[in-house]
Amino acid sequence: MEIKAIRMFDGGFMNQPFAFGGEEGKETYDEQIIYRSSLQNFLIDTGSEVILIDTGFATGMAAPAKKLGAPLYMGEKVADYMDAFAATGYKPEQVTKILVTHKHPDHTAALQYFPDAKVYIAPEDADAMKLEGDNVVRAQYGEPYKNFPNAQQVADGIWFIEAKGHTKGNSIVIAESDGLYYMFHGDVTYCDAALKANKLSIVFEDKDAARQTLDRVRQFIMNNPTVYLSTHCPEGYENLEMKRVMKL
């Protein structure tokens, strides 16, 4: 199994109230404390399939302006999603599955460029996006996986897991390879510092479910050697490059 990062933005920042303030409130935290930000999604080559974890913005998406005091700045554009995808050495027609962690456009807007791929997504987010077609697979979480009660195996060693909270249909993906567990969590946290501090961001549709999901994620990491692959901070691609196991 080979895993690659598809990098779109880098060199950004987020402030602590945005990353940590979901439960106690933004005013509890210091807006002058900032963490690095980026944007990347991921690709898994199993040897028999090419599977994408999310897709980024549509081609031509302009980099959001850098504003003093902004809670989140993604950074400067590295590449459009499809250019970054091409740089991995694959072609769209090789992609067999896309596993969508949630409905937001930085995770789904480039789905349109992969018409032949099966798109796995939770029913709630598929409905919210009005996704239709024979290629849309509404997840059927039929079995437990470790400490997660609802999961679906979508390929050998790859699990699509119900993880509600950030959105009503939020999911995570875990891939097992060479004794490690690679966790593609979407936006369960926006930065690794929030995971370590056990804090929710301010972005969620169901706070109670988001808390339950974060608790389960942290418990999984404490019990299994996990490479934590974030979407919105550079530790996402750095952890992958170094196969760095998350310590809590």
PDB file of N, CA and C in Angstrom, residues 1 20 37 70 76 79 86 95 143 147 149 157 159 166 169-171 176 184 192 203 208 216 221 227-229 236 238:
ATOM      1  N   MET A   1       0.845  -1.196   0.000  1.00  0.00           N
ATOM      2  CA  MET A   1       0.000   0.000   0.000  1.00  0.00           C
ATOM      3  C   MET A   1       0.881   1.247   0.000  1.00  0.00           C
ATOM      4  N   PHE A  20      -9.804  25.729  18.899  1.00  0.00           N
ATOM      5  CA  PHE A  20     -10.038  25.150  20.218  1.00  0.00           C
ATOM      6  C   PHE A  20     -11.391  25.511  20.829  1.00  0.00           C
ATOM      7  N   SER A  37      -1.313  26.303   9.052  1.00  0.00           N
ATOM      8  CA  SER A  37      -2.437  25.789   8.279  1.00  0.00           C
ATOM      9  C   SER A  37      -1.995  25.470   6.853  1.00  0.00           C
ATOM     10  N   ALA A  70      -7.663  37.232  10.816  1.00  0.00           N
ATOM     11  CA  ALA A  70      -8.582  36.201  10.333  1.00  0.00           C
ATOM     12  C   ALA A  70      -8.449  34.947  11.190  1.00  0.00           C
ATOM     13  N   GLU A  76      -1.016  30.115   0.783  1.00  0.00           N
ATOM     14  CA  GLU A  76      -0.846  30.374  -0.643  1.00  0.00           C
ATOM     15  C   GLU A  76      -1.130  29.100  -1.433  1.00  0.00           C
ATOM     16  N   ALA A  79      -1.139  24.394  -5.748  1.00  0.00           N
ATOM     17  CA  ALA A  79      -1.613  23.882  -7.036  1.00  0.00           C
ATOM     18  C   ALA A  79      -3.110  23.673  -6.948  1.00  0.00           C
ATOM     19  N   ALA A  86      -2.406  15.125 -10.641  1.00  0.00           N
ATOM     20  CA  ALA A  86      -1.587  14.672 -11.776  1.00  0.00           C
ATOM     21  C   ALA A  86      -0.132  14.499 -11.366  1.00  0.00           C
ATOM     22  N   VAL A  95      -8.778   6.025 -10.956  1.00  0.00           N
ATOM     23  CA  VAL A  95      -9.383   6.098  -9.627  1.00  0.00           C
ATOM     24  C   VAL A  95     -10.651   5.248  -9.597  1.00  0.00           C
ATOM     25  N   GLU A 143     -20.947  -2.825  10.670  1.00  0.00           N
ATOM     26  CA  GLU A 143     -20.189  -3.600  11.643  1.00  0.00           C
ATOM     27  C   GLU A 143     -19.267  -2.687  12.440  1.00  0.00           C
ATOM     28  N   ASN A 147     -12.923   0.474  18.371  1.00  0.00           N
ATOM     29  CA  ASN A 147     -13.863   1.104  19.298  1.00  0.00           C
ATOM     30  C   ASN A 147     -14.915   1.964  18.595  1.00  0.00           C
ATOM     31  N   PRO A 149     -18.374   1.987  16.646  1.00  0.00           N
ATOM     32  CA  PRO A 149     -19.470   1.023  16.527  1.00  0.00           C
ATOM     33  C   PRO A 149     -19.995   0.811  15.117  1.00  0.00           C
ATOM     34  N   GLY A 157      -8.242  -3.944   4.177  1.00  0.00           N
ATOM     35  CA  GLY A 157      -7.523  -3.117   5.131  1.00  0.00           C
ATOM     36  C   GLY A 157      -7.951  -1.667   5.173  1.00  0.00           C
ATOM     37  N   TRP A 159     -11.162   1.010   5.959  1.00  0.00           N
ATOM     38  CA  TRP A 159     -12.464   1.099   6.620  1.00  0.00           C
ATOM     39  C   TRP A 159     -13.021   2.512   6.521  1.00  0.00           C
ATOM     40  N   HIS A 166     -18.905  17.029  12.943  1.00  0.00           N
ATOM     41  CA  HIS A 166     -18.490  18.159  12.101  1.00  0.00           C
ATOM     42  C   HIS A 166     -19.585  18.446  11.083  1.00  0.00           C
ATOM     43  N   GLY A 169     -23.310  13.937   8.528  1.00  0.00           N
ATOM     44  CA  GLY A 169     -22.872  12.696   7.894  1.00  0.00           C
ATOM     45  C   GLY A 169     -21.368  12.534   7.886  1.00  0.00           C
ATOM     46  N   ASN A 170     -20.688  13.114   8.844  1.00  0.00           N
ATOM     47  CA  ASN A 170     -19.224  13.053   8.859  1.00  0.00           C
ATOM     48  C   ASN A 170     -18.732  11.615   9.010  1.00  0.00           C
ATOM     49  N   SER A 171     -17.630  11.327   8.324  1.00  0.00           N
ATOM     50  CA  SER A 171     -16.999  10.012   8.376  1.00  0.00           C
ATOM     51  C   SER A 171     -15.497  10.177   8.484  1.00  0.00           C
ATOM     52  N   GLU A 176      -5.035   0.227   7.138  1.00  0.00           N
ATOM     53  CA  GLU A 176      -4.036  -0.559   7.856  1.00  0.00           C
ATOM     54  C   GLU A 176      -2.912  -0.934   6.897  1.00  0.00           C
ATOM     55  N   PHE A 184      -7.400   9.073   8.249  1.00  0.00           N
ATOM     56  CA  PHE A 184      -7.786  10.230   7.443  1.00  0.00           C
ATOM     57  C   PHE A 184      -9.079  10.772   8.073  1.00  0.00           C
ATOM     58  N   ASP A 192      -3.301  19.457  14.658  1.00  0.00           N
ATOM     59  CA  ASP A 192      -2.935  18.374  15.553  1.00  0.00           C
ATOM     60  C   ASP A 192      -2.855  18.845  17.001  1.00  0.00           C
ATOM     61  N   VAL A 203     -16.372  24.675  14.287  1.00  0.00           N
ATOM     62  CA  VAL A 203     -17.152  24.290  13.110  1.00  0.00           C
ATOM     63  C   VAL A 203     -17.731  22.893  13.321  1.00  0.00           C
ATOM     64  N   ASP A 208     -22.594  17.578  20.393  1.00  0.00           N
ATOM     65  CA  ASP A 208     -22.517  16.368  21.213  1.00  0.00           C
ATOM     66  C   ASP A 208     -21.917  15.215  20.421  1.00  0.00           C
ATOM     67  N   ARG A 216     -13.728   9.099  20.695  1.00  0.00           N
ATOM     68  CA  ARG A 216     -13.427   7.803  20.080  1.00  0.00           C
ATOM     69  C   ARG A 216     -12.120   7.844  19.301  1.00  0.00           C
ATOM     70  N   ILE A 221      -6.425   6.203  19.028  1.00  0.00           N
ATOM     71  CA  ILE A 221      -5.010   6.562  18.905  1.00  0.00           C
ATOM     72  C   ILE A 221      -4.222   6.073  20.116  1.00  0.00           C
ATOM     73  N   VAL A 227      -0.978   6.966  12.488  1.00  0.00           N
ATOM     74  CA  VAL A 227      -0.457   8.132  11.775  1.00  0.00           C
ATOM     75  C   VAL A 227      -1.670   9.013  11.472  1.00  0.00           C
ATOM     76  N   TYR A 228      -1.713  10.182  12.075  1.00  0.00           N
ATOM     77  CA  TYR A 228      -2.881  11.071  12.033  1.00  0.00           C
ATOM     78  C   TYR A 228      -2.718  12.028  10.859  1.00  0.00           C
ATOM     79  N   LEU A 229      -3.602  11.891   9.876  1.00  0.00           N
ATOM     80  CA  LEU A 229      -3.434  12.597   8.603  1.00  0.00           C
ATOM     81  C   LEU A 229      -4.477  13.702   8.480  1.00  0.00           C
ATOM     82  N   GLY A 236      -0.282  17.089   8.529  1.00  0.00           N
ATOM     83  CA  GLY A 236      -0.931  16.053   7.736  1.00  0.00           C
ATOM     84  C   GLY A 236       0.025  15.392   6.760  1.00  0.00           C
ATOM     85  N   GLU A 238       3.379  16.005   6.769  1.00  0.00           N
ATOM     86  CA  GLU A 238       4.629  15.697   7.473  1.00  0.00           C
ATOM     87  C   GLU A 238       4.535  14.360   8.201  1.00  0.00           C
TER      88      GLU A 238
END
